[in-house]
mmCIF file of C-alpha atoms in Angstrom:
data_model
loop_
_atom_site.group_PDB
_atom_site.id
_atom_site.type_symbol
_atom_site.label_atom_id
_atom_site.label_comp_id
_atom_site.label_asym_id
_atom_site.label_seq_id
_atom_site.Cartn_x
_atom_site.Cartn_y
_atom_site.Cartn_z
ATOM 1 C CA MET A 16 9.480 -6.380 -27.142
ATOM 2 C CA ALA A 17 12.025 -9.349 -28.449
ATOM 3 C CA THR A 18 13.308 -10.720 -25.787
ATOM 4 C CA LYS A 19 16.800 -10.197 -27.237
ATOM 5 C CA GLU A 20 16.874 -6.404 -25.952
ATOM 6 C CA LEU A 21 16.002 -6.921 -22.802
ATOM 7 C CA LYS A 22 18.598 -6.703 -19.979
ATOM 8 C CA ASN A 23 20.060 -9.406 -18.158
ATOM 9 C CA PHE A 24 18.289 -8.980 -15.049
ATOM 10 C CA ALA A 25 15.216 -8.604 -16.898
ATOM 11 C CA VAL A 26 12.796 -12.044 -16.711
ATOM 12 C CA LEU A 27 12.643 -14.016 -19.958
ATOM 13 C CA PRO A 28 9.136 -15.792 -20.412
ATOM 14 C CA ASN A 29 11.594 -18.650 -21.288
ATOM 15 C CA GLU A 30 13.362 -18.778 -18.080
ATOM 16 C CA SER A 31 10.162 -18.771 -15.916
ATOM 17 C CA LYS A 32 9.730 -21.235 -13.318
ATOM 18 C CA GLY A 33 6.840 -22.327 -14.789
ATOM 19 C CA ARG A 34 2.787 -23.225 -14.056
ATOM 20 C CA LEU A 35 1.551 -25.042 -11.355
ATOM 21 C CA HIS A 36 -0.239 -27.510 -13.774
ATOM 22 C CA LYS A 37 2.136 -28.323 -16.625
ATOM 23 C CA GLU A 38 0.683 -27.033 -20.729
ATOM 24 C CA THR A 39 1.956 -26.738 -24.160
ATOM 25 C CA GLN A 40 3.371 -23.651 -24.748
ATOM 26 C CA SER A 41 1.702 -21.601 -27.507
ATOM 27 C CA ASN A 42 3.188 -21.329 -30.977
ATOM 28 C CA TYR A 43 1.957 -17.633 -31.121
ATOM 29 C CA ARG A 44 2.675 -15.801 -27.862
ATOM 30 C CA ASN A 45 4.706 -16.338 -24.826
ATOM 31 C CA GLU A 46 3.912 -17.408 -21.446
ATOM 32 C CA PHE A 47 3.716 -13.442 -19.816
ATOM 33 C CA GLN A 48 1.504 -12.587 -22.838
ATOM 34 C CA ARG A 49 -0.788 -15.743 -22.419
ATOM 35 C CA ASP A 50 -0.957 -14.124 -18.440
ATOM 36 C CA ARG A 51 -2.007 -11.130 -19.706
ATOM 37 C CA ASP A 52 -4.837 -12.325 -22.062
ATOM 38 C CA ARG A 53 -6.095 -14.862 -19.551
ATOM 39 C CA ILE A 54 -6.469 -12.039 -16.530
ATOM 40 C CA ILE A 55 -8.137 -9.542 -19.740
ATOM 41 C CA HIS A 56 -10.657 -12.592 -20.539
ATOM 42 C CA CYS A 57 -11.608 -13.968 -16.554
ATOM 43 C CA SER A 58 -14.626 -13.268 -14.950
ATOM 44 C CA ALA A 59 -12.950 -11.160 -11.897
ATOM 45 C CA PHE A 60 -11.245 -8.749 -14.366
ATOM 46 C CA ARG A 61 -14.780 -7.703 -15.847
ATOM 47 C CA ARG A 62 -16.437 -7.080 -12.042
ATOM 48 C CA LEU A 63 -13.778 -4.079 -11.413
ATOM 49 C CA GLU A 64 -15.828 -2.194 -13.875
ATOM 50 C CA TYR A 65 -18.308 -2.008 -11.002
ATOM 51 C CA LYS A 66 -15.971 -1.916 -8.260
ATOM 52 C CA THR A 67 -14.734 1.613 -6.311
ATOM 53 C CA GLN A 68 -11.132 3.157 -6.554
ATOM 54 C CA VAL A 69 -12.216 5.172 -3.766
ATOM 55 C CA PHE A 70 -16.144 6.775 -4.624
ATOM 56 C CA VAL A 71 -18.908 5.018 -4.885
ATOM 57 C CA ASN A 72 -19.478 3.417 -7.773
ATOM 58 C CA HIS A 73 -22.983 4.207 -8.490
ATOM 59 C CA GLU A 74 -22.648 8.049 -7.023
ATOM 60 C CA GLY A 75 -21.012 8.796 -10.144
ATOM 61 C CA ASP A 76 -20.357 6.717 -13.456
ATOM 62 C CA MET A 77 -17.333 9.424 -14.359
ATOM 63 C CA PHE A 78 -15.191 8.258 -11.687
ATOM 64 C CA ARG A 79 -12.931 5.751 -11.659
ATOM 65 C CA THR A 80 -13.402 2.291 -10.912
ATOM 66 C CA ARG A 81 -10.801 -0.427 -10.008
ATOM 67 C CA LEU A 82 -10.959 -1.555 -14.281
ATOM 68 C CA THR A 83 -9.749 2.232 -15.009
ATOM 69 C CA HIS A 84 -7.286 2.225 -12.239
ATOM 70 C CA SER A 85 -5.903 -0.969 -13.379
ATOM 71 C CA ILE A 86 -5.485 -0.050 -17.149
ATOM 72 C CA GLU A 87 -3.968 3.176 -15.775
ATOM 73 C CA VAL A 88 -1.732 1.168 -13.735
ATOM 74 C CA SER A 89 -0.764 -0.948 -16.946
ATOM 75 C CA GLN A 90 -0.220 1.925 -19.335
ATOM 76 C CA ILE A 91 2.402 3.789 -16.545
ATOM 77 C CA GLY A 92 4.140 0.300 -15.798
ATOM 78 C CA ARG A 93 4.652 -0.630 -19.409
ATOM 79 C CA THR A 94 6.152 3.260 -20.133
ATOM 80 C CA ILE A 95 8.842 2.414 -17.097
ATOM 81 C CA ALA A 96 9.553 -1.443 -17.709
ATOM 82 C CA ARG A 97 10.335 -0.268 -21.872
ATOM 83 C CA ALA A 98 12.364 2.298 -20.587
ATOM 84 C CA LEU A 99 14.300 0.318 -18.344
ATOM 85 C CA ASN A 100 14.509 -2.698 -20.890
ATOM 86 C CA VAL A 101 12.883 -5.453 -18.611
ATOM 87 C CA ASN A 102 9.729 -7.503 -19.586
ATOM 88 C CA GLU A 103 6.736 -5.062 -20.818
ATOM 89 C CA ASP A 104 4.668 -8.242 -21.283
ATOM 90 C CA LEU A 105 5.397 -9.497 -17.580
ATOM 91 C CA THR A 106 4.436 -6.303 -16.195
ATOM 92 C CA GLU A 107 1.454 -5.821 -17.817
ATOM 93 C CA ALA A 108 0.230 -8.777 -16.263
ATOM 94 C CA ILE A 109 0.492 -8.316 -12.953
ATOM 95 C CA CYS A 110 -0.648 -4.799 -13.092
ATOM 96 C CA LEU A 111 -3.801 -5.864 -14.522
ATOM 97 C CA ALA A 112 -4.082 -8.410 -12.033
ATOM 98 C CA HIS A 113 -3.093 -6.631 -8.875
ATOM 99 C CA ASP A 114 -6.492 -5.339 -8.102
ATOM 100 C CA LEU A 115 -8.541 -8.647 -9.008
ATOM 101 C CA GLY A 116 -9.180 -9.328 -5.094
ATOM 102 C CA HIS A 117 -10.640 -6.307 -3.818
ATOM 103 C CA THR A 118 -14.067 -6.162 -2.530
ATOM 104 C CA PRO A 119 -16.889 -4.136 -3.108
ATOM 105 C CA PHE A 120 -16.582 -0.129 -1.733
ATOM 106 C CA GLY A 121 -12.284 -0.158 -1.997
ATOM 107 C CA HIS A 122 -10.692 -0.122 1.122
ATOM 108 C CA ALA A 123 -13.272 0.068 3.131
ATOM 109 C CA GLY A 124 -14.795 -2.593 1.661
ATOM 110 C CA GLN A 125 -11.927 -4.929 2.608
ATOM 111 C CA ASP A 126 -11.577 -3.292 5.957
ATOM 112 C CA ALA A 127 -14.947 -4.369 7.040
ATOM 113 C CA LEU A 128 -14.847 -8.311 5.694
ATOM 114 C CA ASN A 129 -11.032 -8.547 7.086
ATOM 115 C CA LYS A 130 -12.715 -7.392 10.694
ATOM 116 C CA CYS A 131 -15.539 -10.370 9.531
ATOM 117 C CA MET A 132 -13.152 -12.755 9.005
ATOM 118 C CA ARG A 133 -11.091 -11.943 12.295
ATOM 119 C CA ASP A 134 -11.603 -15.462 13.607
ATOM 120 C CA PHE A 135 -11.657 -17.529 10.100
ATOM 121 C CA GLY A 136 -7.872 -16.514 8.850
ATOM 122 C CA GLY A 137 -8.527 -12.876 7.832
ATOM 123 C CA PHE A 138 -8.940 -11.024 4.656
ATOM 124 C CA GLU A 139 -6.345 -9.540 2.407
ATOM 125 C CA HIS A 140 -6.603 -8.117 -0.937
ATOM 126 C CA ASN A 141 -3.377 -9.373 -2.512
ATOM 127 C CA LEU A 142 -3.898 -13.164 -1.041
ATOM 128 C CA GLN A 143 -7.455 -12.926 -2.561
ATOM 129 C CA SER A 144 -5.773 -11.786 -5.622
ATOM 130 C CA LEU A 145 -3.685 -15.335 -5.860
ATOM 131 C CA ARG A 146 -6.690 -17.192 -4.491
ATOM 132 C CA ILE A 147 -8.599 -15.856 -7.685
ATOM 133 C CA VAL A 148 -6.250 -16.750 -10.375
ATOM 134 C CA ASP A 149 -4.845 -20.128 -8.359
ATOM 135 C CA ILE A 150 -8.505 -21.147 -7.687
ATOM 136 C CA LEU A 151 -11.608 -19.103 -7.951
ATOM 137 C CA GLU A 152 -11.927 -18.772 -11.697
ATOM 138 C CA GLU A 153 -13.353 -21.741 -13.308
ATOM 139 C CA ARG A 154 -12.571 -21.626 -17.192
ATOM 140 C CA TYR A 155 -10.148 -24.199 -17.934
ATOM 141 C CA LEU A 156 -11.196 -28.471 -18.448
ATOM 142 C CA ASP A 157 -7.178 -29.279 -17.125
ATOM 143 C CA PHE A 158 -6.686 -27.183 -13.770
ATOM 144 C CA PRO A 159 -8.820 -24.510 -11.535
ATOM 145 C CA GLY A 160 -8.060 -20.742 -11.036
ATOM 146 C CA LEU A 161 -5.739 -19.263 -14.464
ATOM 147 C CA ASN A 162 -2.677 -21.492 -14.219
ATOM 148 C CA LEU A 163 -0.325 -18.465 -14.487
ATOM 149 C CA THR A 164 3.094 -18.514 -14.441
ATOM 150 C CA PHE A 165 5.569 -18.396 -11.001
ATOM 151 C CA GLU A 166 6.469 -14.602 -12.030
ATOM 152 C CA THR A 167 2.832 -13.147 -12.770
ATOM 153 C CA ARG A 168 1.801 -14.295 -9.597
ATOM 154 C CA GLU A 169 4.803 -13.433 -7.548
ATOM 155 C CA GLY A 170 4.088 -10.032 -8.716
ATOM 156 C CA ILE A 171 0.594 -9.888 -7.786
ATOM 157 C CA LEU A 172 1.592 -11.120 -3.823
ATOM 158 C CA LYS A 173 2.972 -7.353 -2.968
ATOM 159 C CA HIS A 174 2.436 -8.376 0.777
ATOM 160 C CA CYS A 175 2.339 -11.293 2.792
ATOM 161 C CA SER A 176 2.612 -12.061 6.628
ATOM 162 C CA LYS A 177 5.223 -14.880 7.458
ATOM 163 C CA LYS A 178 2.551 -16.930 8.790
ATOM 164 C CA ASN A 179 0.789 -16.758 5.444
ATOM 165 C CA ALA A 180 4.385 -16.930 3.345
ATOM 166 C CA LEU A 181 4.473 -20.373 5.396
ATOM 167 C CA LYS A 182 1.635 -21.816 3.472
ATOM 168 C CA LEU A 183 2.908 -20.564 -0.086
ATOM 169 C CA GLY A 184 5.753 -22.783 -0.736
ATOM 170 C CA GLU A 185 8.531 -21.521 -3.062
ATOM 171 C CA LEU A 186 6.028 -18.335 -3.957
ATOM 172 C CA GLY A 187 6.171 -17.168 -0.182
ATOM 173 C CA GLU A 188 10.079 -17.164 0.242
ATOM 174 C CA ARG A 189 10.973 -13.973 -0.697
ATOM 175 C CA PHE A 190 8.451 -12.818 2.739
ATOM 176 C CA LEU A 191 10.765 -15.470 5.005
ATOM 177 C CA ASN A 192 14.104 -14.497 3.815
ATOM 178 C CA ASN A 193 13.518 -10.588 3.091
ATOM 179 C CA ASN A 194 14.445 -10.793 -0.700
ATOM 180 C CA GLN A 195 13.250 -8.583 -3.462
ATOM 181 C CA PRO A 196 10.513 -9.244 -6.273
ATOM 182 C CA SER A 197 11.708 -9.168 -9.699
ATOM 183 C CA LEU A 198 11.825 -5.609 -11.195
ATOM 184 C CA GLU A 199 9.003 -6.009 -13.338
ATOM 185 C CA ALA A 200 7.410 -6.744 -9.893
ATOM 186 C CA GLN A 201 8.745 -3.464 -8.528
ATOM 187 C CA ILE A 202 7.514 -1.197 -11.465
ATOM 188 C CA ALA A 203 4.232 -2.673 -11.499
ATOM 189 C CA ASN A 204 3.846 -1.699 -7.398
ATOM 190 C CA VAL A 205 5.649 1.686 -7.852
ATOM 191 C CA ALA A 206 3.088 2.022 -10.907
ATOM 192 C CA ASP A 207 0.134 1.335 -8.844
ATOM 193 C CA GLU A 208 1.057 3.756 -5.725
ATOM 194 C CA ILE A 209 1.711 6.939 -9.195
ATOM 195 C CA ALA A 210 -1.840 6.157 -10.566
ATOM 196 C CA TYR A 211 -3.375 6.145 -7.255
ATOM 197 C CA ASN A 212 -2.630 9.242 -6.010
ATOM 198 C CA ASN A 213 -2.875 11.581 -9.064
ATOM 199 C CA HIS A 214 -5.919 9.774 -10.686
ATOM 200 C CA ASP A 215 -7.826 10.187 -7.252
ATOM 201 C CA ILE A 216 -6.708 14.022 -7.818
ATOM 202 C CA ASP A 217 -8.581 14.233 -10.708
ATOM 203 C CA ASP A 218 -11.523 12.266 -9.571
ATOM 204 C CA GLY A 219 -11.491 14.635 -6.584
ATOM 205 C CA LEU A 220 -11.829 17.831 -8.342
ATOM 206 C CA ARG A 221 -14.520 16.152 -10.751
ATOM 207 C CA ALA A 222 -16.599 15.333 -7.696
ATOM 208 C CA GLY A 223 -16.134 18.668 -6.029
ATOM 209 C CA LEU A 224 -14.458 17.033 -2.782
ATOM 210 C CA LEU A 225 -11.387 19.041 -3.448
ATOM 211 C CA SER A 226 -10.303 22.625 -4.821
ATOM 212 C CA PHE A 227 -7.361 23.906 -6.662
ATOM 213 C CA GLU A 228 -6.806 25.936 -3.139
ATOM 214 C CA ILE A 229 -6.782 22.998 -1.034
ATOM 215 C CA LEU A 230 -4.450 20.822 -3.573
ATOM 216 C CA ASN A 231 -2.141 24.080 -3.514
ATOM 217 C CA GLU A 232 -1.176 23.686 -0.015
ATOM 218 C CA SER A 233 1.330 20.804 -1.655
ATOM 219 C CA ASP A 234 4.131 22.434 -2.616
ATOM 220 C CA PHE A 235 4.270 19.915 -4.946
ATOM 221 C CA PHE A 236 0.783 20.418 -6.605
ATOM 222 C CA LEU A 237 1.209 23.986 -6.384
ATOM 223 C CA GLU A 238 4.163 24.259 -8.279
ATOM 224 C CA GLN A 239 2.277 22.246 -11.211
ATOM 225 C CA TYR A 240 -0.434 24.238 -11.626
ATOM 226 C CA GLU A 241 1.643 27.761 -11.279
ATOM 227 C CA MET A 242 3.296 26.068 -14.271
ATOM 228 C CA VAL A 243 0.633 24.796 -16.619
ATOM 229 C CA CYS A 244 -1.538 28.233 -15.546
ATOM 230 C CA GLU A 245 1.720 30.150 -16.428
ATOM 231 C CA LYS A 246 2.300 28.308 -19.775
ATOM 232 C CA CYS A 247 -1.620 28.582 -20.789
ATOM 233 C CA LYS A 248 -3.744 31.533 -19.317
ATOM 234 C CA GLU A 249 -6.516 30.732 -21.508
ATOM 235 C CA LEU A 250 -7.497 26.933 -19.772
ATOM 236 C CA ASN A 251 -10.574 26.554 -18.541
ATOM 237 C CA GLN A 252 -10.951 24.141 -15.077
ATOM 238 C CA ARG A 253 -11.147 21.177 -16.658
ATOM 239 C CA GLN A 254 -8.299 21.630 -19.073
ATOM 240 C CA ILE A 255 -6.068 22.798 -16.099
ATOM 241 C CA ARG A 256 -6.644 19.757 -14.078
ATOM 242 C CA HIS A 257 -6.129 17.278 -16.646
ATOM 243 C CA GLU A 258 -2.845 19.294 -17.644
ATOM 244 C CA VAL A 259 -1.439 19.172 -14.070
ATOM 245 C CA VAL A 260 -2.147 15.603 -13.443
ATOM 246 C CA ARG A 261 -0.958 14.666 -16.810
ATOM 247 C CA ASN A 262 2.600 16.737 -15.793
ATOM 248 C CA MET A 263 2.689 15.396 -12.259
ATOM 249 C CA ILE A 264 2.664 11.827 -13.773
ATOM 250 C CA ASN A 265 5.629 12.039 -16.799
ATOM 251 C CA TYR A 266 7.624 14.343 -13.962
ATOM 252 C CA ILE A 267 7.286 11.461 -11.297
ATOM 253 C CA VAL A 268 7.940 8.763 -13.785
ATOM 254 C CA SER A 269 10.723 10.215 -15.788
ATOM 255 C CA ASP A 270 12.675 10.793 -12.317
ATOM 256 C CA LEU A 271 11.566 7.231 -11.355
ATOM 257 C CA ILE A 272 13.065 5.862 -14.272
ATOM 258 C CA GLU A 273 16.436 8.206 -14.394
ATOM 259 C CA THR A 274 17.026 7.406 -10.702
ATOM 260 C CA SER A 275 16.380 3.512 -10.964
ATOM 261 C CA LYS A 276 18.750 3.310 -14.093
ATOM 262 C CA ILE A 277 21.089 4.901 -11.533
ATOM 263 C CA ILE A 278 20.396 2.407 -8.939
ATOM 264 C CA ILE A 279 20.597 -0.454 -11.121
ATOM 265 C CA ASP A 280 24.160 0.863 -12.697
ATOM 266 C CA GLU A 281 25.451 1.191 -8.821
ATOM 267 C CA CYS A 282 24.363 -2.242 -7.886
ATOM 268 C CA LYS A 283 24.893 -3.967 -11.360
ATOM 269 C CA PRO A 284 22.498 -7.184 -11.192
ATOM 270 C CA ASN A 285 23.650 -9.188 -13.941
ATOM 271 C CA ASN A 286 20.633 -12.061 -13.731
ATOM 272 C CA VAL A 287 17.182 -12.000 -12.280
ATOM 273 C CA ASN A 288 18.668 -14.083 -8.901
ATOM 274 C CA SER A 289 20.730 -11.184 -8.643
ATOM 275 C CA VAL A 290 18.072 -8.435 -8.253
ATOM 276 C CA ARG A 291 16.235 -11.017 -5.937
ATOM 277 C CA ASN A 292 19.099 -11.009 -3.688
ATOM 278 C CA SER A 293 19.436 -7.267 -3.566
ATOM 279 C CA GLU A 294 19.446 -5.798 -0.378
ATOM 280 C CA LYS A 295 17.323 -2.567 -1.598
ATOM 281 C CA LEU A 296 14.409 -2.264 -3.919
ATOM 282 C CA LEU A 297 15.674 -0.773 -7.620
ATOM 283 C CA ILE A 298 12.965 1.107 -8.817
ATOM 284 C CA LYS A 299 12.310 4.155 -6.808
ATOM 285 C CA MET A 300 11.864 7.649 -7.173
ATOM 286 C CA SER A 301 14.569 10.155 -5.917
ATOM 287 C CA LEU A 302 14.708 11.440 -2.380
ATOM 288 C CA LEU A 303 13.295 14.225 -3.533
ATOM 289 C CA VAL A 304 10.616 13.293 -5.527
ATOM 290 C CA GLU A 305 9.847 10.510 -2.839
ATOM 291 C CA LYS A 306 9.156 13.325 -0.698
ATOM 292 C CA LYS A 307 6.943 15.266 -2.824
ATOM 293 C CA HIS A 308 4.831 12.298 -3.697
ATOM 294 C CA LYS A 309 4.687 11.489 0.294
ATOM 295 C CA ASP A 310 3.245 15.187 1.042
ATOM 296 C CA LEU A 311 0.820 15.161 -1.209
ATOM 297 C CA LYS A 312 -0.658 11.198 -0.294
ATOM 298 C CA PHE A 313 -0.185 12.657 3.251
ATOM 299 C CA LEU A 314 -2.722 15.605 1.788
ATOM 300 C CA LEU A 315 -5.419 13.529 -0.130
ATOM 301 C CA ARG A 316 -5.530 11.288 3.352
ATOM 302 C CA LYS A 317 -6.217 14.326 5.349
ATOM 303 C CA LYS A 318 -8.373 16.240 2.817
ATOM 304 C CA LEU A 319 -9.869 13.397 0.438
ATOM 305 C CA TYR A 320 -10.097 10.281 2.431
ATOM 306 C CA GLN A 321 -11.097 11.394 5.212
ATOM 307 C CA HIS A 322 -13.736 14.176 3.728
ATOM 308 C CA GLU A 323 -17.309 14.244 5.218
ATOM 309 C CA GLN A 324 -18.849 12.230 2.173
ATOM 310 C CA VAL A 325 -15.909 10.074 1.791
ATOM 311 C CA ASN A 326 -16.981 8.963 5.439
ATOM 312 C CA LEU A 327 -20.350 9.132 4.986
ATOM 313 C CA MET A 328 -19.893 6.525 2.255
ATOM 314 C CA THR A 329 -17.195 4.326 3.583
ATOM 315 C CA LYS A 330 -19.754 3.579 6.715
ATOM 316 C CA LYS A 331 -22.561 2.520 4.536
ATOM 317 C CA ALA A 332 -19.679 0.460 2.648
ATOM 318 C CA LYS A 333 -19.066 -1.334 6.272
ATOM 319 C CA GLU A 334 -22.434 -1.456 7.537
ATOM 320 C CA THR A 335 -23.540 -3.121 4.340
ATOM 321 C CA VAL A 336 -20.505 -5.642 3.661
ATOM 322 C CA THR A 337 -20.999 -6.857 7.367
ATOM 323 C CA TYR A 338 -24.536 -7.083 7.225
ATOM 324 C CA LEU A 339 -23.887 -9.287 4.169
ATOM 325 C CA PHE A 340 -21.166 -11.435 6.128
ATOM 326 C CA LYS A 341 -23.247 -12.028 9.139
ATOM 327 C CA THR A 342 -26.322 -12.492 7.815
ATOM 328 C CA TYR A 343 -25.054 -15.442 4.981
ATOM 329 C CA MET A 344 -23.172 -16.857 8.359
ATOM 330 C CA LYS A 345 -26.421 -17.312 10.205
ATOM 331 C CA LYS A 346 -28.910 -17.868 7.315
ATOM 332 C CA PRO A 347 -26.552 -19.783 4.484
ATOM 333 C CA GLU A 348 -29.797 -21.197 2.994
ATOM 334 C CA LEU A 349 -29.412 -17.132 1.453
ATOM 335 C CA LEU A 350 -26.210 -17.933 -0.820
ATOM 336 C CA THR A 351 -26.996 -18.885 -4.220
ATOM 337 C CA ASN A 352 -27.800 -23.338 -4.690
ATOM 338 C CA GLU A 353 -24.398 -23.624 -5.629
ATOM 339 C CA LEU A 354 -22.579 -22.826 -2.767
ATOM 340 C CA GLN A 355 -25.156 -24.302 -0.267
ATOM 341 C CA ARG A 356 -24.446 -27.658 -1.864
ATOM 342 C CA LYS A 357 -20.166 -26.630 -1.216
ATOM 343 C CA ILE A 358 -20.954 -25.748 2.515
ATOM 344 C CA LYS A 359 -22.900 -28.738 2.831
ATOM 345 C CA LEU A 360 -19.882 -30.970 1.563
ATOM 346 C CA TYR A 361 -17.854 -30.170 5.035
ATOM 347 C CA ASP A 362 -17.353 -32.179 7.838
ATOM 348 C CA LYS A 363 -18.317 -30.717 11.525
ATOM 349 C CA LYS A 364 -14.962 -29.906 12.510
ATOM 350 C CA GLN A 365 -13.958 -27.860 9.101
ATOM 351 C CA HIS A 366 -17.559 -26.373 8.569
ATOM 352 C CA GLU A 367 -17.516 -23.340 10.061
ATOM 353 C CA GLN A 368 -13.921 -22.112 8.851
ATOM 354 C CA LYS A 369 -15.035 -23.200 5.370
ATOM 355 C CA LYS A 370 -18.254 -21.908 5.367
ATOM 356 C CA ALA A 371 -16.457 -18.521 6.436
ATOM 357 C CA ARG A 372 -13.967 -18.422 4.089
ATOM 358 C CA MET A 373 -16.548 -19.319 0.871
ATOM 359 C CA ILE A 374 -18.626 -16.309 2.167
ATOM 360 C CA ALA A 375 -15.969 -14.398 1.983
ATOM 361 C CA ASP A 376 -14.863 -15.314 -1.575
ATOM 362 C CA TYR A 377 -18.724 -14.954 -2.525
ATOM 363 C CA ILE A 378 -19.145 -11.278 -0.982
ATOM 364 C CA ALA A 379 -15.441 -9.883 -1.948
ATOM 365 C CA GLY A 380 -16.580 -10.840 -5.624
ATOM 366 C CA MET A 381 -19.584 -8.587 -5.836
ATOM 367 C CA THR A 382 -19.798 -5.237 -7.202
ATOM 368 C CA ASP A 383 -20.630 -2.346 -5.513
ATOM 369 C CA ARG A 384 -24.345 -2.644 -7.059
ATOM 370 C CA PHE A 385 -24.871 -6.358 -6.632
ATOM 371 C CA ALA A 386 -23.802 -5.799 -2.701
ATOM 372 C CA LEU A 387 -26.160 -3.130 -2.178
ATOM 373 C CA SER A 388 -29.227 -4.895 -3.899
ATOM 374 C CA GLU A 389 -28.473 -8.319 -2.597
ATOM 375 C CA CYS A 390 -28.262 -6.064 1.146
ATOM 376 C CA ASP A 391 -31.586 -5.322 -0.135
ATOM 377 C CA ARG A 392 -32.659 -8.559 -1.250
ATOM 378 C CA ILE A 393 -31.764 -10.481 2.509
ATOM 379 C CA THR A 394 -33.272 -7.407 4.405
#
């Protein structure tokens, strides 16, 4: 999208706060397009193909992974950004990078790793995403990480404690001052929520963990379901599932766009700083649709995420991650030769802290299948 089409409160690539390490600008791509391309080509992004969204990946290859989820979030985010005339490239980059720091086995893996790291600074996937793009990716001669722009890095960091924010310099200031992120970051955040809810419904129905009868307990789902069935009486179950999910996404996204336009008109931001200094988020659903969305999320938590089969997967995931961490801590000789060499470089005072963080990085980077096979190998 040409920058002349963008609103004055959109983030412009030529007004970026820059990168951690200075680089020569590209002749053919703006700064946020370069960010997006670096994210797509990095190892952490490719590994998302084999990381779980909700269901353990190897249990069914037709279910969504972190990679397919990230692509779907990006599609929703770009639609919203384009409709509001803000920066589509930046929105896309944030959407594609938002899950880079996720462990294997979804939230179950993160919870287990966070518990293991309790005495060593904890583990949080947003901070891990930032750690990946700032430090862990090794692709370039002149700098560590991907050297993304401030604005993309800001969007990746959705949540952050004040303790951690103090360590992040300018990037952490908005958490200390209770400021808002850019509109593009706000869009990426809500696009994630929309995709998560609706695509988990699709996968839950595919897996047989949910049924139309269960989902019809949600007034929102029921109204969309009845509308689809009334409109097309000859559809099979697969077509109904697809059409209902499609309609719900369109309904929420349309409401979000129109509501956000009203809020933006009321608040009248005239530049990026006025967005950041706003007392409230400017990208929001209407109260009615937000309630419908939350009610559906609550139903999914009760009927899907706490389903007996999902609980069994969750238990296995936590046991696997915990076993890997504890075993590596006791027997670092089981780690790769490269990690063993790095661990030996730290003095005794730093040793346990640094070793734990490196092990957490290693486990967080694993795919579901590799974590399971590695657990078998070291048992």
